[in-house]
PDB file of C-alpha atoms in Angstrom:
ATOM      1  CA  UNK A   1      15.491  55.419  53.051  1.00 91.00           C
ATOM      2  CA  UNK A   2      12.690  53.361  54.713  1.00 95.00           C
ATOM      3  CA  UNK A   3       9.267  52.628  54.910  1.00 96.00           C
ATOM      4  CA  UNK A   4       8.127  52.824  58.444  1.00 97.00           C
ATOM      5  CA  UNK A   5       5.088  53.300  60.691  1.00 97.00           C
ATOM      6  CA  UNK A   6       6.548  56.251  62.775  1.00 97.00           C
ATOM      7  CA  UNK A   7       5.478  57.806  65.824  1.00 96.00           C
ATOM      8  CA  UNK A   8       5.813  61.395  65.889  1.00 95.00           C
ATOM      9  CA  UNK A   9       7.641  63.310  68.359  1.00 93.00           C
ATOM     10  CA  UNK A  10       6.088  65.679  70.816  1.00 91.00           C
ATOM     11  CA  UNK A  11       9.098  67.269  71.472  1.00 90.00           C
ATOM     12  CA  UNK A  12      11.647  69.558  69.403  1.00 90.00           C
ATOM     13  CA  UNK A  13      11.767  70.627  65.962  1.00 91.00           C
ATOM     14  CA  UNK A  14       8.893  69.230  63.643  1.00 90.00           C
ATOM     15  CA  UNK A  15      11.225  67.580  60.691  1.00 90.00           C
ATOM     16  CA  UNK A  16       8.959  64.859  59.637  1.00 93.00           C
ATOM     17  CA  UNK A  17       7.386  65.940  56.176  1.00 89.00           C
ATOM     18  CA  UNK A  18       3.457  64.526  55.362  1.00 88.00           C
ATOM     19  CA  UNK A  19       3.065  65.565  51.796  1.00 82.00           C
ATOM     20  CA  UNK A  20      -0.641  65.547  50.710  1.00 79.00           C
ATOM     21  CA  UNK A  21      -2.035  65.144  47.124  1.00 74.00           C
ATOM     22  CA  UNK A  22      -5.227  66.034  46.239  1.00 69.00           C
ATOM     23  CA  UNK A  23      -6.804  67.412  43.335  1.00 67.00           C
ATOM     24  CA  UNK A  24      -5.242  71.066  43.860  1.00 64.00           C
ATOM     25  CA  UNK A  25      -1.610  69.447  43.620  1.00 66.00           C
ATOM     26  CA  UNK A  26       0.786  68.220  46.470  1.00 71.00           C
ATOM     27  CA  UNK A  27       1.094  70.205  49.689  1.00 77.00           C
ATOM     28  CA  UNK A  28       3.490  68.953  52.595  1.00 81.00           C
ATOM     29  CA  UNK A  29       2.127  69.202  56.416  1.00 85.00           C
ATOM     30  CA  UNK A  30       4.645  69.196  59.291  1.00 86.00           C
ATOM     31  CA  UNK A  31       2.186  67.203  62.323  1.00 89.00           C
ATOM     32  CA  UNK A  32       3.656  67.536  65.555  1.00 85.00           C
ATOM     33  CA  UNK A  33       2.538  64.213  67.995  1.00 85.00           C
ATOM     34  CA  UNK A  34       1.617  62.131  69.467  1.00 90.00           C
ATOM     35  CA  UNK A  35       0.420  60.667  65.989  1.00 93.00           C
ATOM     36  CA  UNK A  36       1.822  57.877  64.120  1.00 95.00           C
ATOM     37  CA  UNK A  37       2.218  57.980  60.283  1.00 94.00           C
ATOM     38  CA  UNK A  38       3.315  55.330  57.720  1.00 94.00           C
ATOM     39  CA  UNK A  39       5.674  56.729  55.206  1.00 93.00           C
ATOM     40  CA  UNK A  40       8.970  56.330  53.270  1.00 92.00           C
ATOM     41  CA  UNK A  41      11.922  58.643  54.965  1.00 93.00           C
ATOM     42  CA  UNK A  42      15.157  59.089  54.490  1.00 92.00           C
ATOM     43  CA  UNK A  43      17.861  58.258  57.297  1.00 93.00           C
ATOM     44  CA  UNK A  44      18.614  61.678  57.880  1.00 91.00           C
ATOM     45  CA  UNK A  45      14.692  62.547  59.011  1.00 93.00           C
ATOM     46  CA  UNK A  46      14.256  59.303  60.960  1.00 95.00           C
ATOM     47  CA  UNK A  47      17.668  60.004  62.575  1.00 95.00           C
ATOM     48  CA  UNK A  48      16.470  63.801  63.684  1.00 94.00           C
ATOM     49  CA  UNK A  49      12.914  62.183  64.645  1.00 95.00           C
ATOM     50  CA  UNK A  50      14.144  59.758  67.627  1.00 96.00           C
ATOM     51  CA  UNK A  51      16.374  62.347  68.619  1.00 94.00           C
ATOM     52  CA  UNK A  52      13.722  64.025  70.284  1.00 94.00           C
ATOM     53  CA  UNK A  53      11.431  61.383  71.217  1.00 94.00           C
ATOM     54  CA  UNK A  54       9.981  59.808  68.134  1.00 95.00           C
ATOM     55  CA  UNK A  55       9.734  56.060  67.848  1.00 96.00           C
ATOM     56  CA  UNK A  56       9.897  53.612  64.797  1.00 97.00           C
ATOM     57  CA  UNK A  57       6.949  50.736  65.450  1.00 97.00           C
ATOM     58  CA  UNK A  58       7.549  48.974  62.360  1.00 97.00           C
ATOM     59  CA  UNK A  59      10.084  48.401  59.451  1.00 97.00           C
ATOM     60  CA  UNK A  60       7.898  47.681  56.170  1.00 97.00           C
ATOM     61  CA  UNK A  61      11.724  48.020  54.248  1.00 96.00           C
ATOM     62  CA  UNK A  62      14.448  49.773  54.434  1.00 94.00           C
ATOM     63  CA  UNK A  63      17.136  49.998  51.709  1.00 89.00           C
ATOM     64  CA  UNK A  64      20.472  51.541  51.473  1.00 85.00           C
ATOM     65  CA  UNK A  65      22.337  52.604  47.952  1.00 78.00           C
ATOM     66  CA  UNK A  66      25.940  52.427  47.003  1.00 77.00           C
ATOM     67  CA  UNK A  67      26.167  56.395  46.551  1.00 74.00           C
ATOM     68  CA  UNK A  68      28.804  58.791  47.343  1.00 76.00           C
ATOM     69  CA  UNK A  69      28.272  62.214  48.307  1.00 78.00           C
ATOM     70  CA  UNK A  70      32.064  62.988  47.926  1.00 82.00           C
ATOM     71  CA  UNK A  71      31.863  64.107  44.211  1.00 83.00           C
ATOM     72  CA  UNK A  72      29.215  66.659  45.146  1.00 81.00           C
ATOM     73  CA  UNK A  73      30.568  67.754  47.783  1.00 83.00           C
ATOM     74  CA  UNK A  74      34.158  68.713  46.372  1.00 87.00           C
ATOM     75  CA  UNK A  75      32.635  70.701  43.470  1.00 84.00           C
ATOM     76  CA  UNK A  76      30.090  72.590  45.579  1.00 83.00           C
ATOM     77  CA  UNK A  77      32.773  73.900  47.557  1.00 86.00           C
ATOM     78  CA  UNK A  78      35.378  74.434  44.491  1.00 87.00           C
ATOM     79  CA  UNK A  79      32.172  76.888  43.055  1.00 85.00           C
ATOM     80  CA  UNK A  80      32.035  78.636  46.713  1.00 83.00           C
ATOM     81  CA  UNK A  81      35.735  79.481  47.084  1.00 86.00           C
ATOM     82  CA  UNK A  82      35.898  80.524  42.953  1.00 85.00           C
ATOM     83  CA  UNK A  83      33.105  82.796  43.768  1.00 84.00           C
ATOM     84  CA  UNK A  84      35.117  84.599  46.508  1.00 82.00           C
ATOM     85  CA  UNK A  85      37.509  85.781  44.272  1.00 84.00           C
ATOM     86  CA  UNK A  86      35.009  87.477  42.025  1.00 87.00           C
ATOM     87  CA  UNK A  87      34.808  91.014  42.054  1.00 86.00           C
ATOM     88  CA  UNK A  88      31.400  91.634  40.519  1.00 89.00           C
ATOM     89  CA  UNK A  89      28.596  91.347  43.339  1.00 83.00           C
ATOM     90  CA  UNK A  90      25.998  89.903  40.919  1.00 87.00           C
ATOM     91  CA  UNK A  91      28.048  87.293  39.088  1.00 86.00           C
ATOM     92  CA  UNK A  92      29.138  85.960  42.687  1.00 81.00           C
ATOM     93  CA  UNK A  93      25.833  85.883  43.604  1.00 79.00           C
ATOM     94  CA  UNK A  94      24.984  84.149  40.308  1.00 82.00           C
ATOM     95  CA  UNK A  95      27.899  81.494  40.808  1.00 81.00           C
ATOM     96  CA  UNK A  96      26.532  80.681  44.233  1.00 73.00           C
ATOM     97  CA  UNK A  97      22.804  79.812  43.005  1.00 77.00           C
ATOM     98  CA  UNK A  98      24.584  77.714  40.729  1.00 79.00           C
ATOM     99  CA  UNK A  99      24.739  74.581  42.674  1.00 73.00           C
ATOM    100  CA  UNK A 100      21.027  75.091  44.028  1.00 72.00           C
ATOM    101  CA  UNK A 101      19.789  75.015  40.181  1.00 78.00           C
ATOM    102  CA  UNK A 102      22.289  71.958  39.848  1.00 79.00           C
ATOM    103  CA  UNK A 103      20.306  70.236  42.664  1.00 75.00           C
ATOM    104  CA  UNK A 104      17.332  70.939  40.965  1.00 74.00           C
ATOM    105  CA  UNK A 105      18.740  68.642  38.116  1.00 78.00           C
ATOM    106  CA  UNK A 106      19.693  65.715  40.351  1.00 80.00           C
ATOM    107  CA  UNK A 107      16.359  65.899  41.802  1.00 77.00           C
ATOM    108  CA  UNK A 108      14.268  65.588  38.617  1.00 78.00           C
ATOM    109  CA  UNK A 109      11.822  63.247  38.715  1.00 78.00           C
ATOM    110  CA  UNK A 110      10.062  60.852  36.312  1.00 82.00           C
ATOM    111  CA  UNK A 111       7.342  63.044  35.756  1.00 80.00           C
ATOM    112  CA  UNK A 112       7.323  65.991  32.831  1.00 81.00           C
ATOM    113  CA  UNK A 113       5.257  68.879  31.388  1.00 84.00           C
ATOM    114  CA  UNK A 114       4.763  67.463  27.897  1.00 86.00           C
ATOM    115  CA  UNK A 115       3.084  69.828  25.015  1.00 91.00           C
ATOM    116  CA  UNK A 116       0.382  68.331  22.997  1.00 91.00           C
ATOM    117  CA  UNK A 117      -1.997  69.723  20.936  1.00 94.00           C
ATOM    118  CA  UNK A 118      -5.775  69.922  21.873  1.00 93.00           C
ATOM    119  CA  UNK A 119      -6.891  67.363  19.413  1.00 92.00           C
ATOM    120  CA  UNK A 120      -4.295  64.979  20.813  1.00 92.00           C
ATOM    121  CA  UNK A 121      -5.522  65.478  24.589  1.00 92.00           C
ATOM    122  CA  UNK A 122      -9.505  64.937  23.193  1.00 92.00           C
ATOM    123  CA  UNK A 123      -7.801  61.552  21.379  1.00 92.00           C
ATOM    124  CA  UNK A 124      -6.493  60.962  24.485  1.00 90.00           C
ATOM    125  CA  UNK A 125      -9.670  61.468  26.722  1.00 90.00           C
ATOM    126  CA  UNK A 126     -11.571  58.837  24.463  1.00 92.00           C
ATOM    127  CA  UNK A 127      -9.208  56.149  24.718  1.00 91.00           C
ATOM    128  CA  UNK A 128      -8.803  56.903  28.750  1.00 89.00           C
ATOM    129  CA  UNK A 129     -11.541  58.770  30.593  1.00 86.00           C
ATOM    130  CA  UNK A 130      -9.556  58.745  33.765  1.00 85.00           C
ATOM    131  CA  UNK A 131      -6.257  60.657  32.276  1.00 83.00           C
ATOM    132  CA  UNK A 132      -5.525  63.886  34.227  1.00 82.00           C
ATOM    133  CA  UNK A 133      -6.574  66.870  33.078  1.00 85.00           C
ATOM    134  CA  UNK A 134      -4.321  69.425  31.768  1.00 89.00           C
ATOM    135  CA  UNK A 135      -2.144  71.718  33.818  1.00 85.00           C
ATOM    136  CA  UNK A 136      -2.967  74.605  31.460  1.00 89.00           C
ATOM    137  CA  UNK A 137      -4.639  75.455  28.030  1.00 92.00           C
ATOM    138  CA  UNK A 138      -2.493  77.746  25.836  1.00 91.00           C
ATOM    139  CA  UNK A 139      -4.255  78.765  22.589  1.00 91.00           C
ATOM    140  CA  UNK A 140      -4.506  75.201  20.735  1.00 92.00           C
ATOM    141  CA  UNK A 141      -2.514  73.423  22.919  1.00 94.00           C
ATOM    142  CA  UNK A 142      -2.218  72.206  26.489  1.00 93.00           C
ATOM    143  CA  UNK A 143       0.464  71.351  28.934  1.00 91.00           C
ATOM    144  CA  UNK A 144      -0.374  67.710  30.542  1.00 89.00           C
ATOM    145  CA  UNK A 145       1.933  65.891  33.099  1.00 83.00           C
ATOM    146  CA  UNK A 146       2.845  62.683  31.896  1.00 82.00           C
ATOM    147  CA  UNK A 147       5.357  59.909  33.984  1.00 82.00           C
ATOM    148  CA  UNK A 148       8.062  58.619  31.836  1.00 85.00           C
ATOM    149  CA  UNK A 149       8.843  54.795  32.222  1.00 87.00           C
ATOM    150  CA  UNK A 150      12.556  55.406  33.513  1.00 87.00           C
ATOM    151  CA  UNK A 151      14.403  58.186  35.394  1.00 84.00           C
ATOM    152  CA  UNK A 152      16.242  60.783  32.976  1.00 84.00           C
ATOM    153  CA  UNK A 153      19.896  59.915  32.524  1.00 83.00           C
ATOM    154  CA  UNK A 154      21.035  63.130  34.327  1.00 81.00           C
ATOM    155  CA  UNK A 155      18.989  62.168  37.418  1.00 84.00           C
ATOM    156  CA  UNK A 156      20.854  61.328  40.798  1.00 83.00           C
ATOM    157  CA  UNK A 157      17.581  61.374  43.534  1.00 79.00           C
ATOM    158  CA  UNK A 158      20.035  60.188  46.347  1.00 82.00           C
ATOM    159  CA  UNK A 159      22.232  63.118  46.202  1.00 82.00           C
ATOM    160  CA  UNK A 160      18.914  65.426  45.883  1.00 81.00           C
ATOM    161  CA  UNK A 161      17.520  63.459  48.665  1.00 83.00           C
ATOM    162  CA  UNK A 162      20.349  63.536  51.138  1.00 82.00           C
ATOM    163  CA  UNK A 163      20.746  67.702  50.104  1.00 83.00           C
ATOM    164  CA  UNK A 164      17.371  68.385  50.802  1.00 84.00           C
ATOM    165  CA  UNK A 165      16.713  66.641  53.777  1.00 87.00           C
ATOM    166  CA  UNK A 166      20.009  67.710  55.583  1.00 86.00           C
ATOM    167  CA  UNK A 167      18.893  71.082  54.819  1.00 85.00           C
ATOM    168  CA  UNK A 168      15.023  70.296  56.397  1.00 87.00           C
ATOM    169  CA  UNK A 169      16.936  69.492  59.521  1.00 89.00           C
ATOM    170  CA  UNK A 170      18.579  72.576  59.617  1.00 89.00           C
ATOM    171  CA  UNK A 171      16.205  74.879  58.820  1.00 89.00           C
ATOM    172  CA  UNK A 172      13.838  73.111  61.484  1.00 90.00           C
ATOM    173  CA  UNK A 173      16.270  73.341  64.061  1.00 91.00           C
ATOM    174  CA  UNK A 174      16.534  76.741  63.890  1.00 91.00           C
ATOM    175  CA  UNK A 175      12.720  77.757  63.307  1.00 91.00           C
ATOM    176  CA  UNK A 176      12.454  75.438  66.274  1.00 92.00           C
ATOM    177  CA  UNK A 177      14.837  77.827  68.290  1.00 92.00           C
ATOM    178  CA  UNK A 178      13.145  80.972  66.855  1.00 93.00           C
ATOM    179  CA  UNK A 179       9.746  79.852  68.544  1.00 91.00           C
ATOM    180  CA  UNK A 180      11.182  78.789  71.789  1.00 91.00           C
ATOM    181  CA  UNK A 181      12.459  82.335  72.217  1.00 92.00           C
ATOM    182  CA  UNK A 182       8.844  83.477  71.700  1.00 92.00           C
ATOM    183  CA  UNK A 183       9.278  84.876  67.933  1.00 92.00           C
ATOM    184  CA  UNK A 184       6.670  84.347  65.491  1.00 91.00           C
ATOM    185  CA  UNK A 185       7.739  82.056  62.188  1.00 90.00           C
ATOM    186  CA  UNK A 186       5.901  83.403  59.326  1.00 89.00           C
ATOM    187  CA  UNK A 187       6.988  80.929  56.155  1.00 84.00           C
ATOM    188  CA  UNK A 188       9.826  78.324  55.839  1.00 83.00           C
ATOM    189  CA  UNK A 189      11.459  77.628  52.240  1.00 78.00           C
ATOM    190  CA  UNK A 190      13.951  75.325  50.990  1.00 74.00           C
ATOM    191  CA  UNK A 191      16.389  77.603  52.045  1.00 78.00           C
ATOM    192  CA  UNK A 192      15.159  80.853  54.081  1.00 84.00           C
ATOM    193  CA  UNK A 193      13.017  81.430  57.022  1.00 88.00           C
ATOM    194  CA  UNK A 194      10.739  84.417  57.247  1.00 89.00           C
ATOM    195  CA  UNK A 195      10.066  85.660  60.706  1.00 90.00           C
ATOM    196  CA  UNK A 196       8.874  88.384  63.028  1.00 89.00           C
ATOM    197  CA  UNK A 197      11.135  90.055  65.706  1.00 88.00           C
ATOM    198  CA  UNK A 198      12.328  93.303  67.358  1.00 88.00           C
ATOM    199  CA  UNK A 199      14.828  95.240  65.464  1.00 85.00           C
ATOM    200  CA  UNK A 200      18.037  96.083  67.168  1.00 86.00           C
ATOM    201  CA  UNK A 201      19.755  99.226  67.068  1.00 85.00           C
ATOM    202  CA  UNK A 202      22.542  97.746  64.067  1.00 82.00           C
ATOM    203  CA  UNK A 203      19.029  97.309  62.174  1.00 79.00           C
ATOM    204  CA  UNK A 204      19.581  93.077  62.331  1.00 80.00           C
ATOM    205  CA  UNK A 205      16.789  91.210  64.045  1.00 86.00           C
ATOM    206  CA  UNK A 206      17.053  90.529  67.858  1.00 89.00           C
ATOM    207  CA  UNK A 207      17.514  86.803  67.950  1.00 90.00           C
ATOM    208  CA  UNK A 208      19.039  84.153  70.346  1.00 89.00           C
ATOM    209  CA  UNK A 209      22.901  84.163  70.859  1.00 90.00           C
ATOM    210  CA  UNK A 210      23.057  80.410  69.427  1.00 89.00           C
ATOM    211  CA  UNK A 211      21.452  81.653  66.447  1.00 89.00           C
ATOM    212  CA  UNK A 212      23.049  84.724  65.507  1.00 87.00           C
ATOM    213  CA  UNK A 213      26.527  82.571  66.053  1.00 88.00           C
ATOM    214  CA  UNK A 214      25.356  80.850  63.039  1.00 87.00           C
ATOM    215  CA  UNK A 215      25.171  84.327  60.888  1.00 85.00           C
ATOM    216  CA  UNK A 216      28.147  84.793  58.609  1.00 81.00           C
ATOM    217  CA  UNK A 217      29.608  84.480  54.972  1.00 77.00           C
ATOM    218  CA  UNK A 218      30.693  81.095  54.723  1.00 78.00           C
ATOM    219  CA  UNK A 219      29.182  77.969  53.105  1.00 75.00           C
ATOM    220  CA  UNK A 220      26.564  76.642  55.419  1.00 77.00           C
ATOM    221  CA  UNK A 221      26.560  79.786  57.530  1.00 82.00           C
ATOM    222  CA  UNK A 222      22.497  82.173  57.638  1.00 84.00           C
ATOM    223  CA  UNK A 223      22.510  85.960  56.688  1.00 81.00           C
ATOM    224  CA  UNK A 224      19.723  88.424  56.695  1.00 81.00           C
ATOM    225  CA  UNK A 225      18.557  89.026  53.456  1.00 77.00           C
ATOM    226  CA  UNK A 226      15.831  91.578  54.352  1.00 72.00           C
ATOM    227  CA  UNK A 227      14.862  93.227  57.355  1.00 69.00           C
ATOM    228  CA  UNK A 228      12.328  96.202  57.620  1.00 66.00           C
ATOM    229  CA  UNK A 229       8.588  96.762  57.919  1.00 64.00           C
ATOM    230  CA  UNK A 230       5.662  94.410  56.720  1.00 54.00           C
TER     231      UNK A 230
END
């Protein structure tokens, strides 16, 4: 990862995330150049931005970590191969979703939601008037966000970062190809894209050939989960 002043690319996919922190929480924007941002991004994101004309104007700090993704890759591939031999469709779907949930465990931050009584919370307010507001009140208790001193023992931030950023690069490339073809992209999630497109005779969306070539049932392929009126 590196903290840099980054001139955002004006062509190609919008791959650089800008996270906005406000009273309503954290939201993510995907700016298009010309503009210059200062932030911390992974090398995956920076390489993709530079590929389409972005420029690093200044490096404030850059770090690397002695981490191997090979064990995670082997495990996910083994899980995927195993589910192919399961007859039950619902069980196969649950097994395939396991690696996704596992990534969430690796990517856990130092922030946690703690349940405390309202009396405890009011005592905290007296000690610290700037303490954050509770997320939710449940009877005589409330949920409060707290930052732990250290990361949980099961966290592996670099695995989660590389998985999410690699997926983001693939998603933004696909989004860009759909927009280039004149299709309207409505929503992009961590592993899916919702878009409006004409429907072919076989019921599948009419998409560019290079996008259709990525459809399939193998690990890393895309599939159409839903198609119809909305």
